[in-house]
């Protein structure tokens, strides 16, 4: 029965089932409709992108692809190589600052609305409600002896849960290999061992955490729940019970009990809480700030003709009558958003300055130089060039300076294959009479004439036994 259709008396009867629960039993939270429920649905639906992500194609390939063997990350037109991995650190800092900033302003928004644990749990319990009924009916079913009906309902529910868990696992693995090939290999039982291991871990994790442990994972396992208190302050807005207005709580106000507060002690706020918290007892570690108790209480206030907001998003200061300061005046928000902006700037700079070719040149040390029979001095260099583009590049290597040092043969042509690291060696030569010093500074130039136009320079030295010591 939905809460709109329940009378206050029926709610009081239901309340016998609702109590604070810290893990002793499976929580069957009641579902209510309302503003925050809608936000939760919307936020959860964003996770559907996770399932369709591997099916996007770009330039004939999987658009989002972690290519572990080639150590590349592809995202549409962008390819990130190990050399650009510093940007990943900035992305992690950016995500952390977003989380910290949002938590400082509005508490555990991530936990209540976006976290995969709460979102998957929400989907699992929604299915459970569709199959087994409302919380009261589910508790009765759990307590009932096994019969054909119970077996049928339980089997159907667990099959659907398992299917979600399998699709979740396959989708995760699909970000690391071609999704269509992966499906074929799983279905023909021909997938590599690592793919089976990933699938097994995800199926187990999803099925057990979302199906059985539910929000107890938030309460007992999640480290974020432990550290969030350092991010909150007296200005953070959180689901808060207005005790001044609500107390003394008691049955609906009426003749003889006019002095009572607005809380009619129906306990619906406890019944809808996925972690079994009683928000009226103040902020507690188990609260994931999902706002379900706000929707529940608002529906009750509507029933008893009292203003909404007995439970509402509010800060500790606001509750004592102090006005909430502007965001830009809060030191935490300033600090988090400054680091956030710096990270964004670094990532934008990195993305717009990824060179199409990476070059590294190492001078051979054993031996440092070779004296040829005609008197010339030779040095050997090992060159590694990474072509990060999607096309082969025809490049020419030369020496820029008028140092008296040249490549044996003048210049060297080399083809850099698309998306590959090409190693090759080159010999430089010089006549001893042209060398002023034992260590001559030189500059390699690697360039092409096609598109994209590439011109890279790389400083190095040429070693010889003649000339001045530097
Ligand atoms: S706070 Fe609201 S929902 Fe909770 S018991 Fe009181 S009236 Fe009911
Ligand atoms: S107390 Fe309210 S906001 Fe906190 S977890 Fe429970 S329902 Fe969500």
Short mmCIF file of C-alpha atoms and ligand atoms in Angstrom, two decimals:
data_model
loop_
_atom_site.label_atom_id
_atom_site.label_comp_id
_atom_site.label_asym_id
_atom_site.label_seq_id
_atom_site.Cartn_x
_atom_site.Cartn_y
_atom_site.Cartn_z
CA UNK A 1 0.00 0.00 0.00
CA UNK A 2 1.47 3.44 -0.87
CA UNK A 3 1.87 5.93 1.91
CA UNK A 4 -0.63 8.34 0.29
CA UNK A 5 -3.39 5.79 0.68
CA UNK A 6 -2.49 4.78 4.24
CA UNK A 7 -4.38 6.33 7.08
CA UNK A 8 -2.52 7.62 10.11
CA UNK A 9 -3.85 4.61 12.07
CA UNK A 10 -2.41 2.22 9.50
CA UNK A 11 0.90 4.05 9.70
CA UNK A 12 0.97 3.61 13.46
CA UNK A 13 0.29 -0.10 12.95
CA UNK A 14 3.15 -0.31 10.45
CA UNK A 15 5.46 1.55 12.82
CA UNK A 16 5.68 -1.60 14.94
CA UNK A 17 7.97 -3.00 12.22
CA UNK A 18 10.26 0.00 12.02
CA UNK A 19 13.17 0.45 14.33
CA UNK A 20 16.77 1.50 14.22
CA UNK A 21 18.86 -1.26 12.70
CA UNK A 22 22.63 -1.43 12.64
CA UNK A 23 22.97 -4.72 10.83
CA UNK A 24 21.21 -7.30 12.96
CA UNK A 25 18.67 -7.99 10.22
CA UNK A 26 17.99 -7.18 6.55
CA UNK A 27 16.49 -3.73 6.25
CA UNK A 28 13.30 -3.61 4.22
CA UNK A 29 12.94 0.14 3.81
CA UNK A 30 9.56 1.46 2.82
CA UNK A 31 9.48 3.37 -0.47
CA UNK A 32 7.94 6.81 -0.60
CA UNK A 33 7.41 9.22 -3.44
CA UNK A 34 8.62 12.80 -3.32
CA UNK A 35 11.16 15.34 -4.42
CA UNK A 36 14.24 13.59 -3.08
CA UNK A 37 13.05 10.22 -4.34
CA UNK A 38 12.89 11.78 -7.83
CA UNK A 39 16.42 13.20 -7.45
CA UNK A 40 17.59 9.73 -6.43
CA UNK A 41 16.01 8.13 -9.50
CA UNK A 42 17.53 10.75 -11.77
CA UNK A 43 21.03 10.43 -10.25
CA UNK A 44 20.84 6.63 -10.38
CA UNK A 45 19.77 6.69 -14.02
CA UNK A 46 23.06 8.41 -14.92
CA UNK A 47 24.71 5.06 -14.14
CA UNK A 48 22.99 3.61 -17.22
CA UNK A 49 25.78 5.35 -19.14
CA UNK A 50 28.12 2.83 -17.52
CA UNK A 51 26.24 0.01 -19.27
CA UNK A 52 26.15 1.60 -22.71
CA UNK A 53 29.68 3.11 -22.53
CA UNK A 54 31.53 0.17 -24.17
CA UNK A 55 29.13 0.15 -27.17
CA UNK A 56 30.04 3.65 -28.38
CA UNK A 57 32.25 3.51 -31.48
CA UNK A 58 34.72 6.12 -32.71
CA UNK A 59 36.69 5.87 -35.93
CA UNK A 60 35.81 2.17 -36.24
CA UNK A 61 37.02 1.34 -32.72
CA UNK A 62 35.57 1.14 -29.23
CA UNK A 63 35.29 4.79 -28.14
CA UNK A 64 36.14 4.27 -24.46
CA UNK A 65 38.86 1.69 -24.15
CA UNK A 66 41.61 0.96 -21.59
CA UNK A 67 44.19 -0.79 -23.79
CA UNK A 68 46.34 -2.38 -21.07
CA UNK A 69 48.73 -4.36 -23.39
CA UNK A 70 49.61 -1.15 -25.29
CA UNK A 71 49.34 0.99 -22.18
CA UNK A 72 46.95 3.44 -23.80
CA UNK A 73 43.62 4.92 -22.80
CA UNK A 74 41.27 5.83 -25.65
CA UNK A 75 38.36 8.16 -25.16
CA UNK A 76 36.74 9.10 -28.46
CA UNK A 77 39.35 11.20 -30.37
CA UNK A 78 41.69 11.36 -27.38
CA UNK A 79 44.47 8.84 -26.70
CA UNK A 80 46.34 9.08 -23.42
CA UNK A 81 49.74 7.40 -23.31
CA UNK A 82 51.80 6.47 -20.24
CA UNK A 83 53.81 9.67 -20.84
CA UNK A 84 50.63 11.70 -20.24
CA UNK A 85 49.62 9.79 -17.15
CA UNK A 86 50.34 12.83 -14.95
CA UNK A 87 46.95 14.07 -16.12
CA UNK A 88 45.37 11.06 -14.41
CA UNK A 89 46.69 12.37 -11.09
CA UNK A 90 45.02 15.69 -11.82
CA UNK A 91 41.76 13.92 -12.71
CA UNK A 92 41.90 12.05 -9.38
CA UNK A 93 42.59 15.30 -7.50
CA UNK A 94 39.70 16.94 -9.37
CA UNK A 95 37.32 14.11 -8.45
CA UNK A 96 38.46 14.22 -4.83
CA UNK A 97 37.96 18.00 -4.65
CA UNK A 98 34.50 17.69 -6.21
CA UNK A 99 33.60 15.09 -3.59
CA UNK A 100 35.07 17.14 -0.72
CA UNK A 101 33.48 20.39 -1.96
CA UNK A 102 30.03 18.87 -2.42
CA UNK A 103 30.28 17.17 0.98
CA UNK A 104 31.28 20.44 2.67
CA UNK A 105 28.25 22.18 1.15
CA UNK A 106 25.54 19.50 1.26
CA UNK A 107 26.88 16.45 3.11
CA UNK A 108 27.02 12.94 1.69
CA UNK A 109 25.30 13.73 -1.60
CA UNK A 110 27.53 11.17 -3.26
CA UNK A 111 26.42 8.43 -0.83
CA UNK A 112 22.75 9.28 -0.90
CA UNK A 113 22.30 9.73 -4.62
CA UNK A 114 25.24 8.67 -6.81
CA UNK A 115 27.31 5.95 -5.14
CA UNK A 116 27.19 2.68 -7.12
CA UNK A 117 26.55 0.80 -3.86
CA UNK A 118 23.39 2.76 -3.03
CA UNK A 119 22.24 2.96 -6.66
CA UNK A 120 22.58 -0.79 -7.31
CA UNK A 121 20.94 -1.48 -3.94
CA UNK A 122 18.09 0.80 -4.93
CA UNK A 123 17.57 -1.15 -8.16
CA UNK A 124 17.74 -4.50 -6.34
CA UNK A 125 15.24 -3.48 -3.67
CA UNK A 126 12.93 -1.95 -6.28
CA UNK A 127 12.84 -5.34 -8.02
CA UNK A 128 12.36 -7.03 -4.66
CA UNK A 129 9.35 -4.83 -3.94
CA UNK A 130 7.85 -5.54 -7.38
CA UNK A 131 8.22 -9.31 -6.87
CA UNK A 132 7.70 -9.87 -3.15
CA UNK A 133 5.61 -6.87 -2.16
CA UNK A 134 6.00 -4.06 0.38
CA UNK A 135 8.25 -4.35 3.47
CA UNK A 136 5.54 -5.90 5.64
CA UNK A 137 4.74 -8.54 3.00
CA UNK A 138 8.47 -9.22 2.51
CA UNK A 139 9.05 -9.77 6.20
CA UNK A 140 6.06 -12.14 6.29
CA UNK A 141 7.41 -14.01 3.26
CA UNK A 142 10.86 -14.31 4.84
CA UNK A 143 9.32 -15.72 8.03
CA UNK A 144 6.92 -18.09 6.20
CA UNK A 145 7.79 -21.79 5.68
CA UNK A 146 9.08 -22.75 2.23
CA UNK A 147 6.29 -23.57 -0.22
CA UNK A 148 5.85 -23.41 -4.01
CA UNK A 149 4.94 -19.72 -3.97
CA UNK A 150 7.90 -18.69 -1.82
CA UNK A 151 10.31 -20.76 -3.98
CA UNK A 152 8.91 -19.23 -7.17
CA UNK A 153 9.17 -15.63 -5.90
CA UNK A 154 12.63 -16.08 -4.42
CA UNK A 155 13.91 -17.87 -7.54
CA UNK A 156 12.58 -15.16 -9.82
CA UNK A 157 14.09 -12.37 -7.69
CA UNK A 158 17.52 -14.00 -7.38
CA UNK A 159 17.61 -14.79 -11.11
CA UNK A 160 17.02 -11.11 -11.93
CA UNK A 161 19.59 -10.00 -9.36
CA UNK A 162 22.10 -12.44 -10.82
CA UNK A 163 21.44 -11.17 -14.35
CA UNK A 164 22.11 -7.57 -13.24
CA UNK A 165 25.28 -8.73 -11.48
CA UNK A 166 26.48 -10.57 -14.62
CA UNK A 167 25.79 -7.61 -16.93
CA UNK A 168 27.57 -5.34 -14.43
CA UNK A 169 30.64 -7.61 -14.47
CA UNK A 170 30.72 -8.10 -18.26
CA UNK A 171 30.36 -4.34 -18.75
CA UNK A 172 33.31 -3.62 -16.49
CA UNK A 173 35.50 -6.14 -18.35
CA UNK A 174 34.32 -4.66 -21.67
CA UNK A 175 36.12 -1.39 -20.96
CA UNK A 176 39.39 -3.35 -21.30
CA UNK A 177 38.71 -5.27 -24.51
CA UNK A 178 36.38 -5.21 -27.49
CA UNK A 179 32.87 -5.57 -26.07
CA UNK A 180 31.39 -7.67 -28.91
CA UNK A 181 34.34 -10.04 -28.95
CA UNK A 182 34.10 -10.32 -25.16
CA UNK A 183 30.42 -11.26 -25.21
CA UNK A 184 31.17 -13.91 -27.85
CA UNK A 185 34.01 -15.33 -25.81
CA UNK A 186 32.00 -15.41 -22.60
CA UNK A 187 29.05 -17.06 -24.34
CA UNK A 188 31.26 -19.65 -26.04
CA UNK A 189 33.09 -20.24 -22.70
CA UNK A 190 36.32 -19.23 -24.42
CA UNK A 191 37.18 -16.11 -22.38
CA UNK A 192 40.67 -15.83 -20.84
CA UNK A 193 41.12 -16.63 -17.17
CA UNK A 194 41.53 -12.98 -16.18
CA UNK A 195 38.16 -12.16 -17.82
CA UNK A 196 36.48 -14.94 -15.80
CA UNK A 197 38.18 -13.71 -12.62
CA UNK A 198 36.94 -10.13 -13.19
CA UNK A 199 33.44 -11.40 -13.93
CA UNK A 200 33.39 -13.64 -10.85
CA UNK A 201 34.57 -10.79 -8.59
CA UNK A 202 31.94 -8.40 -9.95
CA UNK A 203 29.10 -10.89 -9.86
CA UNK A 204 29.93 -11.83 -6.28
CA UNK A 205 30.41 -8.19 -5.20
CA UNK A 206 27.24 -6.90 -6.86
CA UNK A 207 25.02 -9.80 -5.80
CA UNK A 208 26.16 -9.89 -2.17
CA UNK A 209 26.67 -6.15 -1.55
CA UNK A 210 23.55 -4.88 -3.35
CA UNK A 211 21.31 -7.87 -2.69
CA UNK A 212 22.15 -8.83 0.87
CA UNK A 213 24.36 -6.32 2.67
CA UNK A 214 22.73 -3.24 1.10
CA UNK A 215 23.38 -0.02 3.03
CA UNK A 216 25.19 -2.02 5.72
CA UNK A 217 28.16 -1.72 3.34
CA UNK A 218 27.97 2.06 3.90
CA UNK A 219 27.73 1.54 7.64
CA UNK A 220 30.40 -1.09 8.17
CA UNK A 221 32.72 -1.25 5.15
CA UNK A 222 32.94 2.11 3.40
CA UNK A 223 35.94 4.21 4.51
CA UNK A 224 34.34 7.38 3.16
CA UNK A 225 31.68 7.18 5.86
CA UNK A 226 34.48 7.29 8.41
CA UNK A 227 36.27 10.34 7.02
CA UNK A 228 33.27 12.46 6.05
CA UNK A 229 33.02 14.06 9.49
CA UNK A 230 36.21 16.05 8.83
CA UNK A 231 34.61 17.58 5.74
CA UNK A 232 31.42 18.72 7.43
CA UNK A 233 31.08 21.92 9.42
CA UNK A 234 28.34 23.88 11.11
CA UNK A 235 27.37 25.45 7.75
CA UNK A 236 26.92 22.13 5.92
CA UNK A 237 23.28 21.51 5.04
CA UNK A 238 22.09 18.02 5.96
CA UNK A 239 18.73 16.28 6.45
CA UNK A 240 17.89 17.59 9.91
CA UNK A 241 14.96 17.11 12.25
CA UNK A 242 13.60 20.37 13.64
CA UNK A 243 13.36 19.29 17.26
CA UNK A 244 12.08 22.70 18.41
CA UNK A 245 9.08 22.31 16.16
CA UNK A 246 8.63 18.57 16.49
CA UNK A 247 8.95 17.99 20.23
CA UNK A 248 7.37 16.90 22.44
CA UNK A 249 6.36 14.23 19.97
CA UNK A 250 3.20 12.22 20.34
CA UNK A 251 -0.01 11.11 18.68
CA UNK A 252 -1.75 13.60 16.38
CA UNK A 253 -2.46 16.91 18.07
CA UNK A 254 -6.00 17.12 19.31
CA UNK A 255 -8.15 18.02 22.21
CA UNK A 256 -6.18 17.76 25.41
CA UNK A 257 -2.76 17.49 23.80
CA UNK A 258 -2.42 20.90 22.07
CA UNK A 259 0.99 21.42 23.66
CA UNK A 260 2.46 18.61 21.60
CA UNK A 261 4.97 19.30 18.82
CA UNK A 262 4.38 18.59 15.15
CA UNK A 263 6.00 15.11 15.20
CA UNK A 264 3.14 12.63 15.47
CA UNK A 265 5.62 9.81 16.21
CA UNK A 266 4.42 7.76 13.25
CA UNK A 267 8.02 6.56 12.68
CA UNK A 268 7.61 6.69 8.92
CA UNK A 269 10.98 8.53 8.76
CA UNK A 270 12.57 5.46 10.37
CA UNK A 271 10.61 3.08 8.13
CA UNK A 272 11.88 4.64 4.91
CA UNK A 273 15.47 4.95 6.06
CA UNK A 274 17.70 2.54 4.12
CA UNK A 275 20.17 2.42 7.00
CA UNK A 276 17.55 2.20 9.71
CA UNK A 277 18.48 5.53 11.30
CA UNK A 278 16.10 7.59 13.44
CA UNK A 279 16.95 11.11 12.27
CA UNK A 280 15.10 12.54 15.26
CA UNK A 281 17.95 11.40 17.49
CA UNK A 282 20.33 13.79 15.67
CA UNK A 283 23.00 13.28 13.03
CA UNK A 284 24.35 9.74 13.05
CA UNK A 285 27.14 7.89 11.34
CA UNK A 286 24.73 5.63 9.47
CA UNK A 287 22.90 8.49 7.75
CA UNK A 288 23.77 8.64 4.05
CA UNK A 289 21.89 11.92 3.55
CA UNK A 290 19.51 10.46 0.99
CA UNK A 291 16.59 12.68 1.98
CA UNK A 292 14.04 9.83 2.00
CA UNK A 293 13.00 10.77 5.55
CA UNK A 294 12.29 14.32 4.29
CA UNK A 295 9.88 13.00 1.65
CA UNK A 296 8.29 10.69 4.22
CA UNK A 297 7.80 13.39 6.82
CA UNK A 298 6.53 15.91 4.26
CA UNK A 299 3.85 13.41 3.24
CA UNK A 300 2.82 13.07 6.89
CA UNK A 301 2.76 16.84 7.42
CA UNK A 302 0.44 17.08 4.39
CA UNK A 303 -1.85 14.48 5.98
CA UNK A 304 -2.05 16.28 9.32
CA UNK A 305 -2.26 19.75 7.75
CA UNK A 306 1.01 21.03 9.14
CA UNK A 307 3.66 22.87 7.14
CA UNK A 308 6.25 20.71 5.40
CA UNK A 309 9.87 20.79 6.50
CA UNK A 310 9.78 19.22 9.96
CA UNK A 311 12.71 17.26 8.55
CA UNK A 312 14.58 19.34 5.99
CA UNK A 313 17.97 20.13 4.57
CA UNK A 314 19.43 22.60 7.03
CA UNK A 315 22.73 23.41 8.72
CA UNK A 316 23.50 23.30 12.42
CA UNK A 317 23.84 27.10 12.40
CA UNK A 318 20.57 27.63 10.55
CA UNK A 319 18.79 25.53 13.17
CA UNK A 320 19.95 27.99 15.81
CA UNK A 321 18.68 30.94 13.74
CA UNK A 322 22.00 32.02 12.20
CA UNK A 323 21.91 32.82 8.46
CA UNK A 324 23.94 30.56 6.15
CA UNK A 325 27.03 32.42 4.87
CA UNK A 326 27.55 32.79 1.11
CA UNK A 327 29.54 29.94 -0.43
CA UNK A 328 32.44 32.19 -1.45
CA UNK A 329 32.88 33.23 2.19
CA UNK A 330 33.44 29.70 3.47
CA UNK A 331 37.16 28.78 3.81
CA UNK A 332 36.63 25.08 3.03
CA UNK A 333 34.67 25.82 -0.11
CA UNK A 334 37.30 28.36 -1.22
CA UNK A 335 40.14 25.86 -0.63
CA UNK A 336 38.41 22.94 -2.39
CA UNK A 337 37.23 25.02 -5.35
CA UNK A 338 40.68 26.63 -5.79
CA UNK A 339 42.35 23.20 -6.03
CA UNK A 340 39.51 22.07 -8.31
CA UNK A 341 40.08 25.01 -10.68
CA UNK A 342 43.85 24.44 -10.72
CA UNK A 343 43.29 20.77 -11.60
CA UNK A 344 40.87 21.72 -14.40
CA UNK A 345 43.42 24.22 -15.76
CA UNK A 346 46.16 21.55 -15.65
CA UNK A 347 43.99 18.98 -17.43
CA UNK A 348 42.90 21.46 -20.13
CA UNK A 349 46.54 22.47 -20.64
CA UNK A 350 47.59 18.81 -20.83
CA UNK A 351 44.84 17.84 -23.28
CA UNK A 352 45.55 20.76 -25.59
CA UNK A 353 49.31 20.23 -25.46
CA UNK A 354 49.62 16.46 -25.91
CA UNK A 355 52.40 16.22 -28.56
CA UNK A 356 51.62 13.91 -31.51
CA UNK A 357 55.09 12.36 -31.17
CA UNK A 358 57.14 11.69 -28.02
CA UNK A 359 60.89 11.49 -28.44
CA UNK A 360 63.63 10.18 -26.19
CA UNK A 361 67.31 9.87 -27.14
CA UNK A 362 69.94 8.06 -25.10
CA UNK A 363 73.66 8.38 -25.79
CA UNK A 364 75.48 5.03 -25.88
CA UNK A 365 77.91 4.89 -22.94
CA UNK A 366 79.81 1.70 -23.76
CA UNK A 367 81.84 2.96 -25.60
CA UNK A 368 81.35 6.74 -25.36
CA UNK A 369 82.89 7.19 -28.82
CA UNK A 370 84.61 5.19 -31.56
CA UNK A 371 87.67 6.47 -33.45
CA UNK A 372 87.45 5.26 -37.05
CA UNK A 373 90.44 4.27 -39.22
CA UNK A 374 90.03 7.51 -41.25
CA UNK A 375 90.29 9.57 -38.05
CA UNK A 376 86.55 10.45 -37.73
CA UNK A 377 84.91 10.19 -34.31
CA UNK A 378 81.59 8.31 -34.13
CA UNK A 379 78.97 8.33 -31.35
CA UNK A 380 75.98 5.99 -31.18
CA UNK A 381 72.49 6.97 -29.93
CA UNK A 382 69.40 4.91 -29.22
CA UNK A 383 66.22 6.72 -30.17
CA UNK A 384 62.66 5.89 -29.14
CA UNK A 385 59.86 7.75 -30.92
CA UNK A 386 56.21 7.23 -30.02
CA UNK A 387 53.68 8.10 -32.71
CA UNK A 388 50.50 8.97 -30.81
CA UNK A 389 48.47 9.71 -33.93
CA UNK A 390 46.24 7.33 -35.86
CA UNK A 391 48.36 7.61 -39.08
CA UNK A 392 51.88 6.57 -40.02
CA UNK A 393 54.29 9.51 -40.01
CA UNK A 394 57.23 9.85 -42.42
CA UNK A 395 59.87 11.70 -40.45
CA UNK A 396 63.37 13.01 -41.10
CA UNK A 397 66.07 13.13 -38.42
CA UNK A 398 68.85 15.72 -38.65
CA UNK A 399 71.29 17.73 -36.50
CA UNK A 400 70.44 21.39 -36.10
CA UNK A 401 73.61 23.02 -34.83
CA UNK A 402 76.68 24.14 -36.68
CA UNK A 403 78.66 22.05 -34.29
CA UNK A 404 80.63 20.14 -36.86
CA UNK A 405 78.63 17.03 -35.97
CA UNK A 406 76.40 15.33 -38.55
CA UNK A 407 74.44 12.14 -38.93
CA UNK A 408 76.38 9.52 -40.83
CA UNK A 409 74.91 9.96 -44.32
CA UNK A 410 73.65 13.51 -43.57
CA UNK A 411 70.03 12.82 -42.55
CA UNK A 412 67.99 9.79 -41.67
CA UNK A 413 64.44 8.97 -42.80
CA UNK A 414 62.24 6.90 -40.55
CA UNK A 415 58.60 5.80 -40.66
CA UNK A 416 56.77 5.99 -37.33
CA UNK A 417 53.89 3.57 -37.39
CA UNK A 418 50.56 4.80 -36.08
CA UNK A 419 50.09 4.23 -32.37
CA UNK A 420 53.47 2.51 -31.99
CA UNK A 421 56.73 3.15 -30.23
CA UNK A 422 59.53 2.84 -32.80
CA UNK A 423 63.09 2.25 -31.48
CA UNK A 424 66.08 2.77 -33.76
CA UNK A 425 69.79 3.63 -33.59
CA UNK A 426 71.73 6.39 -35.26
CA UNK A 427 75.46 7.14 -35.61
CA UNK A 428 76.80 10.71 -35.54
CA UNK A 429 80.18 11.60 -36.95
CA UNK A 430 82.64 14.51 -36.69
CA UNK A 431 86.16 15.34 -37.87
CA UNK A 432 88.37 15.85 -34.79
CA UNK A 433 89.67 19.24 -36.10
CA UNK A 434 86.04 20.54 -36.10
CA UNK A 435 85.53 19.80 -32.41
CA UNK A 436 86.40 22.50 -29.87
CA UNK A 437 85.50 20.51 -26.77
CA UNK A 438 85.47 16.94 -25.55
CA UNK A 439 81.73 17.30 -24.94
CA UNK A 440 80.00 19.11 -27.81
CA UNK A 441 76.41 20.24 -27.34
CA UNK A 442 74.14 19.19 -30.19
CA UNK A 443 70.45 19.29 -31.01
CA UNK A 444 68.53 16.56 -32.84
CA UNK A 445 65.62 17.63 -35.05
CA UNK A 446 62.84 15.19 -35.94
CA UNK A 447 60.36 16.65 -38.42
CA UNK A 448 58.00 15.82 -41.22
CA UNK A 449 56.50 17.57 -44.18
CA UNK A 450 52.97 16.13 -43.93
CA UNK A 451 50.07 16.65 -41.55
CA UNK A 452 49.92 16.90 -38.69
CA UNK A 453 53.09 19.00 -38.95
CA UNK A 454 55.56 17.76 -36.37
CA UNK A 455 58.90 19.34 -35.47
CA UNK A 456 60.63 18.12 -32.34
CA UNK A 457 64.04 19.04 -31.03
CA UNK A 458 66.05 17.11 -28.47
CA UNK A 459 69.27 18.28 -26.79
CA UNK A 460 72.16 15.86 -26.39
CA UNK A 461 75.98 15.79 -26.45
CA UNK A 462 78.66 14.39 -28.73
CA UNK A 463 81.67 12.90 -26.94
CA UNK A 464 85.21 12.86 -28.30
CA UNK A 465 88.76 12.29 -26.99
CA UNK A 466 89.97 15.60 -28.48
CA UNK A 467 89.26 19.25 -27.62
CA UNK A 468 89.06 21.12 -24.32
CA UNK A 469 87.58 19.56 -21.21
CA UNK A 470 84.42 21.49 -20.40
S1 LIG B 1 9.53 13.15 12.13
FE1 LIG B 1 7.85 13.06 10.67
S2 LIG B 1 7.90 11.05 9.77
FE2 LIG B 1 9.21 11.01 11.59
S3 LIG B 1 7.90 10.24 13.22
FE3 LIG B 1 7.77 12.45 13.30
S4 LIG B 1 6.05 12.95 11.97
FE4 LIG B 1 6.56 10.83 11.53
S1 LIG B 2 18.17 9.39 8.19
FE1 LIG B 2 17.10 10.20 6.41
S2 LIG B 2 18.71 11.08 5.13
FE2 LIG B 2 19.71 9.76 6.66
S3 LIG B 2 19.91 7.81 5.59
FE3 LIG B 2 18.01 7.72 6.75
S4 LIG B 2 16.44 8.38 5.29
FE4 LIG B 2 18.41 8.96 4.43
#
